[in-house]
């Protein structure tokens, strides 16, 4: 709305009289429900959480009262003085509310990462660096907003550039959210089919007790689905030094730890890609659900193992199924 007086379509006073809606008070609840529902998809909204919309409702009622006073030509000077102060209060309150909410959501994001340090096959963990960066950018813009509010109260300046930046980040957040939520839904549906349709197996090619124990973790516990799996974490689980485990894998299996783990992930992904039931899901979702921590890591490992990209492999195998 602030661009309207900036481009001289109407004056700032007319904008507040006829166009203004206290949308800034909607930013904090929008950010809250967006982040909470992304981090915890099964979260149920409580009555207390709905109260986050209360400031907007109150400000909207006051705004309507202001409009009614203008329409009936209410002439008492104190009325206009009061609502002039209300407009300033709305701006200040919305700014402080937004900053507090963004700080809270950043804390929730870090708490979420701490809660998901340990791999759990029953839980889909979302990598949220993009979310933390976006929240930090919004927080920076909000501090700038706070500074401009202070300057505006003293001197009167334009918020046009600030609102362009804020709008751009919000649109970007919405775009990423739609994409990320789509990936999550795909992963949920893929996981529902996992136990009934997909089983990973590898023959024991050695009698070494540590390799047998490792294959037990891979074939039964599916630890390769953990995108944060490391040589150290596996060696700790097997009660053997990481150096010793690495040498055993190299000697007995003629490969290294990363390639060995990725072989399970690639086989899991190949099984998904071969199955027509999974053709509607995105390649990225399949890669993440197979245990890779990013699309690029998935493509790189898959191409190394099969000499084909996941997309090319999917197209080839599904065409073979149709021909058969």
PDB file of C-alpha atoms in Angstrom:
ATOM      1  CA  UNK A   1       0.000   0.000   0.000  1.00  0.00           C
ATOM      2  CA  UNK A   2       2.850   2.381   0.754  1.00  0.00           C
ATOM      3  CA  UNK A   3       3.828   2.560  -2.914  1.00  0.00           C
ATOM      4  CA  UNK A   4       0.523   4.315  -3.724  1.00  0.00           C
ATOM      5  CA  UNK A   5       1.463   7.663  -2.145  1.00  0.00           C
ATOM      6  CA  UNK A   6       5.096   7.159  -3.218  1.00  0.00           C
ATOM      7  CA  UNK A   7       4.035   7.213  -6.883  1.00  0.00           C
ATOM      8  CA  UNK A   8       1.706  10.171  -6.175  1.00  0.00           C
ATOM      9  CA  UNK A   9      -1.546   8.400  -6.988  1.00  0.00           C
ATOM     10  CA  UNK A  10      -2.970   9.713  -3.732  1.00  0.00           C
ATOM     11  CA  UNK A  11      -1.539  11.542  -0.734  1.00  0.00           C
ATOM     12  CA  UNK A  12      -0.281   9.726   2.362  1.00  0.00           C
ATOM     13  CA  UNK A  13      -3.242  11.118   4.334  1.00  0.00           C
ATOM     14  CA  UNK A  14      -5.710   9.832   1.753  1.00  0.00           C
ATOM     15  CA  UNK A  15      -3.985   6.449   1.772  1.00  0.00           C
ATOM     16  CA  UNK A  16      -4.534   6.122   5.519  1.00  0.00           C
ATOM     17  CA  UNK A  17      -8.122   7.342   5.147  1.00  0.00           C
ATOM     18  CA  UNK A  18      -9.285   5.084   2.320  1.00  0.00           C
ATOM     19  CA  UNK A  19      -6.817   2.275   1.585  1.00  0.00           C
ATOM     20  CA  UNK A  20      -4.819   1.448   4.697  1.00  0.00           C
ATOM     21  CA  UNK A  21      -5.239  -1.955   6.383  1.00  0.00           C
ATOM     22  CA  UNK A  22      -2.949  -2.906   9.321  1.00  0.00           C
ATOM     23  CA  UNK A  23      -1.397  -5.839   7.443  1.00  0.00           C
ATOM     24  CA  UNK A  24       1.925  -5.510   9.286  1.00  0.00           C
ATOM     25  CA  UNK A  25       0.231  -7.058  12.333  1.00  0.00           C
ATOM     26  CA  UNK A  26      -0.353 -10.204  10.244  1.00  0.00           C
ATOM     27  CA  UNK A  27       3.360 -10.816   9.616  1.00  0.00           C
ATOM     28  CA  UNK A  28       4.148 -12.396  13.028  1.00  0.00           C
ATOM     29  CA  UNK A  29       1.319 -14.989  12.957  1.00  0.00           C
ATOM     30  CA  UNK A  30       2.071 -15.706   9.284  1.00  0.00           C
ATOM     31  CA  UNK A  31       5.712 -16.406  10.091  1.00  0.00           C
ATOM     32  CA  UNK A  32       4.766 -18.454  13.155  1.00  0.00           C
ATOM     33  CA  UNK A  33       2.296 -20.803  11.479  1.00  0.00           C
ATOM     34  CA  UNK A  34       4.477 -21.153   8.396  1.00  0.00           C
ATOM     35  CA  UNK A  35       7.552 -22.251  10.371  1.00  0.00           C
ATOM     36  CA  UNK A  36       5.747 -24.383  12.964  1.00  0.00           C
ATOM     37  CA  UNK A  37       3.743 -26.269  10.346  1.00  0.00           C
ATOM     38  CA  UNK A  38       6.848 -26.826   8.254  1.00  0.00           C
ATOM     39  CA  UNK A  39       8.905 -28.150  11.158  1.00  0.00           C
ATOM     40  CA  UNK A  40       6.049 -30.107  12.732  1.00  0.00           C
ATOM     41  CA  UNK A  41       3.528 -31.071  10.004  1.00  0.00           C
ATOM     42  CA  UNK A  42       1.289 -32.907  12.490  1.00  0.00           C
ATOM     43  CA  UNK A  43       1.091 -29.941  14.844  1.00  0.00           C
ATOM     44  CA  UNK A  44      -2.443 -29.035  15.903  1.00  0.00           C
ATOM     45  CA  UNK A  45      -3.231 -25.344  16.329  1.00  0.00           C
ATOM     46  CA  UNK A  46      -4.224 -24.368  19.861  1.00  0.00           C
ATOM     47  CA  UNK A  47      -6.539 -21.599  21.011  1.00  0.00           C
ATOM     48  CA  UNK A  48      -3.544 -19.707  22.443  1.00  0.00           C
ATOM     49  CA  UNK A  49      -1.853 -19.780  19.057  1.00  0.00           C
ATOM     50  CA  UNK A  50      -4.978 -18.374  17.386  1.00  0.00           C
ATOM     51  CA  UNK A  51      -4.682 -15.394  19.745  1.00  0.00           C
ATOM     52  CA  UNK A  52      -1.666 -14.311  17.692  1.00  0.00           C
ATOM     53  CA  UNK A  53      -4.235 -12.838  15.289  1.00  0.00           C
ATOM     54  CA  UNK A  54      -5.826 -10.765  18.070  1.00  0.00           C
ATOM     55  CA  UNK A  55      -3.659  -7.634  17.538  1.00  0.00           C
ATOM     56  CA  UNK A  56      -4.629  -7.555  13.842  1.00  0.00           C
ATOM     57  CA  UNK A  57      -8.319  -7.927  14.714  1.00  0.00           C
ATOM     58  CA  UNK A  58      -8.145  -5.110  17.279  1.00  0.00           C
ATOM     59  CA  UNK A  59      -6.254  -2.833  14.894  1.00  0.00           C
ATOM     60  CA  UNK A  60      -8.714  -3.616  12.092  1.00  0.00           C
ATOM     61  CA  UNK A  61     -11.660  -2.696  14.334  1.00  0.00           C
ATOM     62  CA  UNK A  62      -9.967   0.592  15.236  1.00  0.00           C
ATOM     63  CA  UNK A  63      -9.288   1.201  11.552  1.00  0.00           C
ATOM     64  CA  UNK A  64     -12.962   0.649  10.733  1.00  0.00           C
ATOM     65  CA  UNK A  65     -13.954   3.074  13.512  1.00  0.00           C
ATOM     66  CA  UNK A  66     -11.559   5.630  11.983  1.00  0.00           C
ATOM     67  CA  UNK A  67     -13.184   5.191   8.558  1.00  0.00           C
ATOM     68  CA  UNK A  68     -16.669   5.518   9.994  1.00  0.00           C
ATOM     69  CA  UNK A  69     -15.670   8.772  11.736  1.00  0.00           C
ATOM     70  CA  UNK A  70     -14.421  10.139   8.414  1.00  0.00           C
ATOM     71  CA  UNK A  71     -17.576   9.056   6.549  1.00  0.00           C
ATOM     72  CA  UNK A  72     -19.912  10.775   9.036  1.00  0.00           C
ATOM     73  CA  UNK A  73     -17.649  13.866   9.121  1.00  0.00           C
ATOM     74  CA  UNK A  74     -17.017  13.573  12.833  1.00  0.00           C
ATOM     75  CA  UNK A  75     -15.423  16.908  13.702  1.00  0.00           C
ATOM     76  CA  UNK A  76     -13.969  16.446  17.187  1.00  0.00           C
ATOM     77  CA  UNK A  77     -10.222  17.165  17.004  1.00  0.00           C
ATOM     78  CA  UNK A  78      -9.361  14.692  19.777  1.00  0.00           C
ATOM     79  CA  UNK A  79     -10.816  11.889  17.610  1.00  0.00           C
ATOM     80  CA  UNK A  80      -8.273  12.492  14.835  1.00  0.00           C
ATOM     81  CA  UNK A  81      -5.432  13.048  17.292  1.00  0.00           C
ATOM     82  CA  UNK A  82      -6.225   9.721  18.953  1.00  0.00           C
ATOM     83  CA  UNK A  83      -6.258   7.786  15.686  1.00  0.00           C
ATOM     84  CA  UNK A  84      -3.091   9.497  14.536  1.00  0.00           C
ATOM     85  CA  UNK A  85      -1.424   8.103  17.664  1.00  0.00           C
ATOM     86  CA  UNK A  86      -3.057   4.707  16.985  1.00  0.00           C
ATOM     87  CA  UNK A  87      -1.447   4.545  13.530  1.00  0.00           C
ATOM     88  CA  UNK A  88       1.973   5.231  15.053  1.00  0.00           C
ATOM     89  CA  UNK A  89       1.346   2.626  17.754  1.00  0.00           C
ATOM     90  CA  UNK A  90       0.303   0.008  15.171  1.00  0.00           C
ATOM     91  CA  UNK A  91       3.542   0.560  13.259  1.00  0.00           C
ATOM     92  CA  UNK A  92       5.726   0.340  16.376  1.00  0.00           C
ATOM     93  CA  UNK A  93       3.865  -2.616  17.876  1.00  0.00           C
ATOM     94  CA  UNK A  94       3.875  -4.596  14.622  1.00  0.00           C
ATOM     95  CA  UNK A  95       7.595  -4.033  14.255  1.00  0.00           C
ATOM     96  CA  UNK A  96       8.416  -5.156  17.809  1.00  0.00           C
ATOM     97  CA  UNK A  97       6.010  -8.100  17.525  1.00  0.00           C
ATOM     98  CA  UNK A  98       7.689  -9.207  14.281  1.00  0.00           C
ATOM     99  CA  UNK A  99      11.215  -8.996  15.721  1.00  0.00           C
ATOM    100  CA  UNK A 100      10.250 -10.972  18.843  1.00  0.00           C
ATOM    101  CA  UNK A 101       8.491 -13.602  16.734  1.00  0.00           C
ATOM    102  CA  UNK A 102      11.428 -14.023  14.330  1.00  0.00           C
ATOM    103  CA  UNK A 103      13.881 -14.430  17.221  1.00  0.00           C
ATOM    104  CA  UNK A 104      11.564 -17.029  18.752  1.00  0.00           C
ATOM    105  CA  UNK A 105      11.276 -18.927  15.449  1.00  0.00           C
ATOM    106  CA  UNK A 106      15.040 -18.907  14.948  1.00  0.00           C
ATOM    107  CA  UNK A 107      15.371 -20.476  18.391  1.00  0.00           C
ATOM    108  CA  UNK A 108      12.726 -23.073  17.481  1.00  0.00           C
ATOM    109  CA  UNK A 109      14.682 -23.878  14.316  1.00  0.00           C
ATOM    110  CA  UNK A 110      17.891 -24.496  16.251  1.00  0.00           C
ATOM    111  CA  UNK A 111      15.966 -26.582  18.802  1.00  0.00           C
ATOM    112  CA  UNK A 112      14.518 -28.631  15.938  1.00  0.00           C
ATOM    113  CA  UNK A 113      18.008 -29.414  14.661  1.00  0.00           C
ATOM    114  CA  UNK A 114      19.136 -30.476  18.133  1.00  0.00           C
ATOM    115  CA  UNK A 115      16.124 -32.761  18.495  1.00  0.00           C
ATOM    116  CA  UNK A 116      16.946 -34.509  15.219  1.00  0.00           C
ATOM    117  CA  UNK A 117      20.657 -35.102  15.683  1.00  0.00           C
ATOM    118  CA  UNK A 118      19.974 -38.803  16.166  1.00  0.00           C
ATOM    119  CA  UNK A 119      18.575 -40.677  13.185  1.00  0.00           C
ATOM    120  CA  UNK A 120      15.094 -42.145  13.551  1.00  0.00           C
ATOM    121  CA  UNK A 121      13.676 -44.154  10.662  1.00  0.00           C
ATOM    122  CA  UNK A 122      10.137 -43.236  11.742  1.00  0.00           C
ATOM    123  CA  UNK A 123      10.789 -39.506  11.502  1.00  0.00           C
ATOM    124  CA  UNK A 124      11.372 -37.456   8.355  1.00  0.00           C
ATOM    125  CA  UNK A 125      14.038 -34.866   9.134  1.00  0.00           C
ATOM    126  CA  UNK A 126      14.070 -31.684   7.069  1.00  0.00           C
ATOM    127  CA  UNK A 127      17.329 -29.873   6.483  1.00  0.00           C
ATOM    128  CA  UNK A 128      16.476 -26.279   7.366  1.00  0.00           C
ATOM    129  CA  UNK A 129      19.556 -24.151   6.658  1.00  0.00           C
ATOM    130  CA  UNK A 130      17.518 -22.343   3.990  1.00  0.00           C
ATOM    131  CA  UNK A 131      14.821 -21.573   6.569  1.00  0.00           C
ATOM    132  CA  UNK A 132      17.264 -20.235   9.159  1.00  0.00           C
ATOM    133  CA  UNK A 133      18.921 -18.016   6.544  1.00  0.00           C
ATOM    134  CA  UNK A 134      15.552 -16.673   5.385  1.00  0.00           C
ATOM    135  CA  UNK A 135      14.439 -15.956   8.959  1.00  0.00           C
ATOM    136  CA  UNK A 136      17.718 -14.165   9.625  1.00  0.00           C
ATOM    137  CA  UNK A 137      17.230 -12.019   6.497  1.00  0.00           C
ATOM    138  CA  UNK A 138      13.700 -11.164   7.623  1.00  0.00           C
ATOM    139  CA  UNK A 139      15.021 -10.296  11.082  1.00  0.00           C
ATOM    140  CA  UNK A 140      17.624  -7.989   9.550  1.00  0.00           C
ATOM    141  CA  UNK A 141      14.939  -6.283   7.452  1.00  0.00           C
ATOM    142  CA  UNK A 142      12.767  -5.941  10.566  1.00  0.00           C
ATOM    143  CA  UNK A 143      15.578  -4.192  12.451  1.00  0.00           C
ATOM    144  CA  UNK A 144      15.926  -1.872   9.463  1.00  0.00           C
ATOM    145  CA  UNK A 145      12.170  -1.372   9.586  1.00  0.00           C
ATOM    146  CA  UNK A 146      12.522  -0.427  13.267  1.00  0.00           C
ATOM    147  CA  UNK A 147      15.177   2.140  12.415  1.00  0.00           C
ATOM    148  CA  UNK A 148      13.065   3.632   9.618  1.00  0.00           C
ATOM    149  CA  UNK A 149      10.028   3.822  11.907  1.00  0.00           C
ATOM    150  CA  UNK A 150      12.107   5.837  14.347  1.00  0.00           C
ATOM    151  CA  UNK A 151      13.396   8.116  11.583  1.00  0.00           C
ATOM    152  CA  UNK A 152       9.937   8.488  10.089  1.00  0.00           C
ATOM    153  CA  UNK A 153       8.443   9.584  13.397  1.00  0.00           C
ATOM    154  CA  UNK A 154      11.081  12.282  13.566  1.00  0.00           C
ATOM    155  CA  UNK A 155      11.476  13.340   9.920  1.00  0.00           C
ATOM    156  CA  UNK A 156       8.935  11.568   7.675  1.00  0.00           C
ATOM    157  CA  UNK A 157      10.523   9.254   5.099  1.00  0.00           C
ATOM    158  CA  UNK A 158       9.401   6.646   2.566  1.00  0.00           C
ATOM    159  CA  UNK A 159       9.163   2.930   3.361  1.00  0.00           C
ATOM    160  CA  UNK A 160       8.904   1.993  -0.329  1.00  0.00           C
ATOM    161  CA  UNK A 161      12.274   0.244  -0.669  1.00  0.00           C
ATOM    162  CA  UNK A 162      11.817  -1.586   2.629  1.00  0.00           C
ATOM    163  CA  UNK A 163       8.453  -3.009   1.597  1.00  0.00           C
ATOM    164  CA  UNK A 164       9.866  -4.180  -1.736  1.00  0.00           C
ATOM    165  CA  UNK A 165      12.586  -6.115   0.111  1.00  0.00           C
ATOM    166  CA  UNK A 166      10.130  -7.534   2.635  1.00  0.00           C
ATOM    167  CA  UNK A 167       7.689  -8.571  -0.095  1.00  0.00           C
ATOM    168  CA  UNK A 168      10.442 -10.224  -2.149  1.00  0.00           C
ATOM    169  CA  UNK A 169      11.615 -12.314   0.811  1.00  0.00           C
ATOM    170  CA  UNK A 170       8.044 -13.313   1.714  1.00  0.00           C
ATOM    171  CA  UNK A 171       7.349 -14.396  -1.881  1.00  0.00           C
ATOM    172  CA  UNK A 172      10.619 -16.340  -1.866  1.00  0.00           C
ATOM    173  CA  UNK A 173       9.633 -17.958   1.437  1.00  0.00           C
ATOM    174  CA  UNK A 174       6.296 -18.927  -0.072  1.00  0.00           C
ATOM    175  CA  UNK A 175       7.905 -20.391  -3.185  1.00  0.00           C
ATOM    176  CA  UNK A 176      10.414 -22.422  -1.173  1.00  0.00           C
ATOM    177  CA  UNK A 177       7.697 -23.511   1.199  1.00  0.00           C
ATOM    178  CA  UNK A 178       5.514 -24.903  -1.586  1.00  0.00           C
ATOM    179  CA  UNK A 179       8.504 -26.760  -3.021  1.00  0.00           C
ATOM    180  CA  UNK A 180       9.710 -28.089   0.342  1.00  0.00           C
ATOM    181  CA  UNK A 181       6.216 -29.088   1.489  1.00  0.00           C
ATOM    182  CA  UNK A 182       5.823 -30.988  -1.800  1.00  0.00           C
ATOM    183  CA  UNK A 183       9.079 -32.854  -1.169  1.00  0.00           C
ATOM    184  CA  UNK A 184       7.966 -33.737   2.367  1.00  0.00           C
ATOM    185  CA  UNK A 185       4.633 -35.094   1.150  1.00  0.00           C
ATOM    186  CA  UNK A 186       6.398 -37.194  -1.480  1.00  0.00           C
ATOM    187  CA  UNK A 187       8.756 -38.585   1.148  1.00  0.00           C
ATOM    188  CA  UNK A 188       5.851 -39.448   3.448  1.00  0.00           C
ATOM    189  CA  UNK A 189       4.108 -41.367   0.676  1.00  0.00           C
ATOM    190  CA  UNK A 190       7.318 -43.120  -0.349  1.00  0.00           C
ATOM    191  CA  UNK A 191       7.958 -44.160   3.249  1.00  0.00           C
ATOM    192  CA  UNK A 192       4.463 -45.605   3.545  1.00  0.00           C
ATOM    193  CA  UNK A 193       5.380 -48.032   0.766  1.00  0.00           C
ATOM    194  CA  UNK A 194       8.851 -48.778   2.094  1.00  0.00           C
ATOM    195  CA  UNK A 195       8.134 -51.695   4.387  1.00  0.00           C
ATOM    196  CA  UNK A 196       5.623 -53.418   2.137  1.00  0.00           C
ATOM    197  CA  UNK A 197       7.275 -52.937  -1.248  1.00  0.00           C
ATOM    198  CA  UNK A 198      11.013 -52.391  -0.816  1.00  0.00           C
ATOM    199  CA  UNK A 199      13.602 -54.548   0.891  1.00  0.00           C
ATOM    200  CA  UNK A 200      17.321 -54.047   0.631  1.00  0.00           C
ATOM    201  CA  UNK A 201      19.554 -57.094   0.703  1.00  0.00           C
ATOM    202  CA  UNK A 202      23.205 -57.913   0.256  1.00  0.00           C
ATOM    203  CA  UNK A 203      24.873 -61.259   0.533  1.00  0.00           C
ATOM    204  CA  UNK A 204      27.543 -61.696   3.175  1.00  0.00           C
ATOM    205  CA  UNK A 205      30.697 -61.809   1.079  1.00  0.00           C
ATOM    206  CA  UNK A 206      32.926 -62.159   4.120  1.00  0.00           C
ATOM    207  CA  UNK A 207      32.877 -63.894   7.453  1.00  0.00           C
ATOM    208  CA  UNK A 208      34.562 -61.013   9.258  1.00  0.00           C
ATOM    209  CA  UNK A 209      32.474 -60.410  12.361  1.00  0.00           C
ATOM    210  CA  UNK A 210      32.571 -56.615  12.004  1.00  0.00           C
ATOM    211  CA  UNK A 211      31.406 -56.743   8.398  1.00  0.00           C
ATOM    212  CA  UNK A 212      28.601 -59.128   9.383  1.00  0.00           C
ATOM    213  CA  UNK A 213      27.611 -56.725  12.184  1.00  0.00           C
ATOM    214  CA  UNK A 214      27.772 -53.787   9.782  1.00  0.00           C
ATOM    215  CA  UNK A 215      25.549 -55.562   7.267  1.00  0.00           C
ATOM    216  CA  UNK A 216      23.130 -56.293  10.083  1.00  0.00           C
ATOM    217  CA  UNK A 217      22.884 -52.547  10.768  1.00  0.00           C
ATOM    218  CA  UNK A 218      22.434 -51.834   7.068  1.00  0.00           C
ATOM    219  CA  UNK A 219      20.029 -54.596   6.095  1.00  0.00           C
ATOM    220  CA  UNK A 220      17.930 -54.783   9.260  1.00  0.00           C
ATOM    221  CA  UNK A 221      18.201 -51.351  10.891  1.00  0.00           C
ATOM    222  CA  UNK A 222      18.482 -49.476   7.561  1.00  0.00           C
ATOM    223  CA  UNK A 223      21.026 -47.056   9.013  1.00  0.00           C
ATOM    224  CA  UNK A 224      22.029 -45.986   5.490  1.00  0.00           C
ATOM    225  CA  UNK A 225      18.777 -43.974   5.422  1.00  0.00           C
ATOM    226  CA  UNK A 226      20.375 -41.583   7.920  1.00  0.00           C
ATOM    227  CA  UNK A 227      21.750 -38.711   5.780  1.00  0.00           C
ATOM    228  CA  UNK A 228      24.143 -37.751   8.589  1.00  0.00           C
ATOM    229  CA  UNK A 229      25.663 -41.237   8.937  1.00  0.00           C
ATOM    230  CA  UNK A 230      29.444 -41.134   9.448  1.00  0.00           C
ATOM    231  CA  UNK A 231      32.289 -43.601   9.821  1.00  0.00           C
ATOM    232  CA  UNK A 232      32.698 -42.502  13.439  1.00  0.00           C
ATOM    233  CA  UNK A 233      29.030 -43.081  14.326  1.00  0.00           C
ATOM    234  CA  UNK A 234      29.040 -46.545  12.739  1.00  0.00           C
ATOM    235  CA  UNK A 235      32.328 -47.549  14.369  1.00  0.00           C
ATOM    236  CA  UNK A 236      30.949 -46.445  17.743  1.00  0.00           C
ATOM    237  CA  UNK A 237      27.853 -48.579  17.160  1.00  0.00           C
ATOM    238  CA  UNK A 238      30.101 -51.559  16.339  1.00  0.00           C
ATOM    239  CA  UNK A 239      32.472 -50.820  19.237  1.00  0.00           C
ATOM    240  CA  UNK A 240      35.500 -50.681  16.947  1.00  0.00           C
ATOM    241  CA  UNK A 241      37.864 -47.849  16.014  1.00  0.00           C
ATOM    242  CA  UNK A 242      37.004 -45.897  12.876  1.00  0.00           C
ATOM    243  CA  UNK A 243      40.448 -46.556  11.420  1.00  0.00           C
ATOM    244  CA  UNK A 244      40.102 -50.314  11.924  1.00  0.00           C
ATOM    245  CA  UNK A 245      36.612 -50.364  10.414  1.00  0.00           C
ATOM    246  CA  UNK A 246      37.797 -48.365   7.425  1.00  0.00           C
ATOM    247  CA  UNK A 247      40.632 -50.838   6.805  1.00  0.00           C
ATOM    248  CA  UNK A 248      38.290 -53.825   7.105  1.00  0.00           C
ATOM    249  CA  UNK A 249      35.891 -52.355   4.547  1.00  0.00           C
ATOM    250  CA  UNK A 250      38.779 -51.597   2.201  1.00  0.00           C
ATOM    251  CA  UNK A 251      40.323 -55.067   2.601  1.00  0.00           C
ATOM    252  CA  UNK A 252      37.220 -57.237   2.721  1.00  0.00           C
ATOM    253  CA  UNK A 253      34.916 -55.330   0.392  1.00  0.00           C
ATOM    254  CA  UNK A 254      37.443 -53.538  -1.829  1.00  0.00           C
ATOM    255  CA  UNK A 255      35.740 -50.166  -1.407  1.00  0.00           C
ATOM    256  CA  UNK A 256      35.646 -47.244   1.018  1.00  0.00           C
ATOM    257  CA  UNK A 257      33.057 -46.429   3.677  1.00  0.00           C
ATOM    258  CA  UNK A 258      31.261 -43.664   1.773  1.00  0.00           C
ATOM    259  CA  UNK A 259      30.965 -45.653  -1.449  1.00  0.00           C
ATOM    260  CA  UNK A 260      29.812 -48.718   0.465  1.00  0.00           C
ATOM    261  CA  UNK A 261      27.046 -46.813   2.271  1.00  0.00           C
ATOM    262  CA  UNK A 262      26.087 -45.034  -0.943  1.00  0.00           C
ATOM    263  CA  UNK A 263      25.768 -48.399  -2.700  1.00  0.00           C
ATOM    264  CA  UNK A 264      22.899 -49.221  -0.359  1.00  0.00           C
ATOM    265  CA  UNK A 265      21.348 -45.820  -0.958  1.00  0.00           C
ATOM    266  CA  UNK A 266      21.699 -46.148  -4.722  1.00  0.00           C
ATOM    267  CA  UNK A 267      20.142 -49.634  -4.643  1.00  0.00           C
ATOM    268  CA  UNK A 268      17.294 -48.263  -2.562  1.00  0.00           C
ATOM    269  CA  UNK A 269      16.787 -45.403  -5.023  1.00  0.00           C
ATOM    270  CA  UNK A 270      16.959 -47.795  -7.999  1.00  0.00           C
ATOM    271  CA  UNK A 271      14.239 -49.920  -6.426  1.00  0.00           C
ATOM    272  CA  UNK A 272      12.050 -46.851  -6.046  1.00  0.00           C
ATOM    273  CA  UNK A 273      12.759 -45.631  -9.571  1.00  0.00           C
ATOM    274  CA  UNK A 274      12.004 -49.034 -11.116  1.00  0.00           C
ATOM    275  CA  UNK A 275       8.629 -49.260  -9.412  1.00  0.00           C
ATOM    276  CA  UNK A 276       5.784 -47.641 -11.415  1.00  0.00           C
ATOM    277  CA  UNK A 277       4.001 -46.894  -8.130  1.00  0.00           C
ATOM    278  CA  UNK A 278       6.701 -44.307  -7.369  1.00  0.00           C
ATOM    279  CA  UNK A 279       6.700 -42.635 -10.790  1.00  0.00           C
ATOM    280  CA  UNK A 280       4.567 -39.732  -9.524  1.00  0.00           C
ATOM    281  CA  UNK A 281       7.118 -38.701  -6.896  1.00  0.00           C
ATOM    282  CA  UNK A 282       9.961 -36.275  -7.555  1.00  0.00           C
ATOM    283  CA  UNK A 283      13.514 -37.475  -8.109  1.00  0.00           C
ATOM    284  CA  UNK A 284      14.667 -35.247  -5.236  1.00  0.00           C
ATOM    285  CA  UNK A 285      12.192 -36.799  -2.789  1.00  0.00           C
ATOM    286  CA  UNK A 286      13.318 -40.293  -3.788  1.00  0.00           C
ATOM    287  CA  UNK A 287      16.984 -39.373  -3.315  1.00  0.00           C
ATOM    288  CA  UNK A 288      16.373 -37.883   0.118  1.00  0.00           C
ATOM    289  CA  UNK A 289      14.255 -40.842   1.156  1.00  0.00           C
ATOM    290  CA  UNK A 290      17.032 -43.206   0.055  1.00  0.00           C
ATOM    291  CA  UNK A 291      19.367 -41.544   2.552  1.00  0.00           C
ATOM    292  CA  UNK A 292      21.202 -38.856   0.570  1.00  0.00           C
ATOM    293  CA  UNK A 293      21.453 -35.432   2.188  1.00  0.00           C
ATOM    294  CA  UNK A 294      21.009 -33.395  -1.002  1.00  0.00           C
ATOM    295  CA  UNK A 295      19.942 -33.620  -4.619  1.00  0.00           C
ATOM    296  CA  UNK A 296      23.501 -33.020  -5.845  1.00  0.00           C
ATOM    297  CA  UNK A 297      24.942 -35.795  -3.642  1.00  0.00           C
ATOM    298  CA  UNK A 298      22.264 -38.168  -4.919  1.00  0.00           C
ATOM    299  CA  UNK A 299      22.923 -37.403  -8.583  1.00  0.00           C
ATOM    300  CA  UNK A 300      26.687 -37.660  -8.128  1.00  0.00           C
ATOM    301  CA  UNK A 301      26.607 -41.028  -6.335  1.00  0.00           C
ATOM    302  CA  UNK A 302      23.971 -42.460  -8.655  1.00  0.00           C
ATOM    303  CA  UNK A 303      25.877 -41.432 -11.796  1.00  0.00           C
ATOM    304  CA  UNK A 304      29.076 -42.893 -10.335  1.00  0.00           C
ATOM    305  CA  UNK A 305      27.401 -46.226  -9.566  1.00  0.00           C
ATOM    306  CA  UNK A 306      25.231 -46.635 -12.673  1.00  0.00           C
ATOM    307  CA  UNK A 307      26.779 -44.311 -15.258  1.00  0.00           C
ATOM    308  CA  UNK A 308      23.312 -42.791 -15.634  1.00  0.00           C
ATOM    309  CA  UNK A 309      21.452 -39.944 -14.005  1.00  0.00           C
ATOM    310  CA  UNK A 310      18.451 -40.908 -11.839  1.00  0.00           C
ATOM    311  CA  UNK A 311      16.127 -39.335 -14.427  1.00  0.00           C
ATOM    312  CA  UNK A 312      17.649 -41.310 -17.292  1.00  0.00           C
ATOM    313  CA  UNK A 313      17.566 -44.531 -15.259  1.00  0.00           C
ATOM    314  CA  UNK A 314      13.917 -43.970 -14.335  1.00  0.00           C
ATOM    315  CA  UNK A 315      12.932 -43.289 -17.940  1.00  0.00           C
ATOM    316  CA  UNK A 316      14.810 -46.351 -19.219  1.00  0.00           C
ATOM    317  CA  UNK A 317      13.400 -48.792 -16.643  1.00  0.00           C
ATOM    318  CA  UNK A 318       9.837 -47.544 -16.864  1.00  0.00           C
ATOM    319  CA  UNK A 319       9.958 -47.785 -20.676  1.00  0.00           C
ATOM    320  CA  UNK A 320      11.150 -51.388 -20.340  1.00  0.00           C
ATOM    321  CA  UNK A 321       8.208 -52.124 -18.058  1.00  0.00           C
ATOM    322  CA  UNK A 322       5.777 -50.679 -20.632  1.00  0.00           C
ATOM    323  CA  UNK A 323       7.330 -52.718 -23.459  1.00  0.00           C
ATOM    324  CA  UNK A 324       7.180 -55.890 -21.382  1.00  0.00           C
TER     325      UNK A 324
END
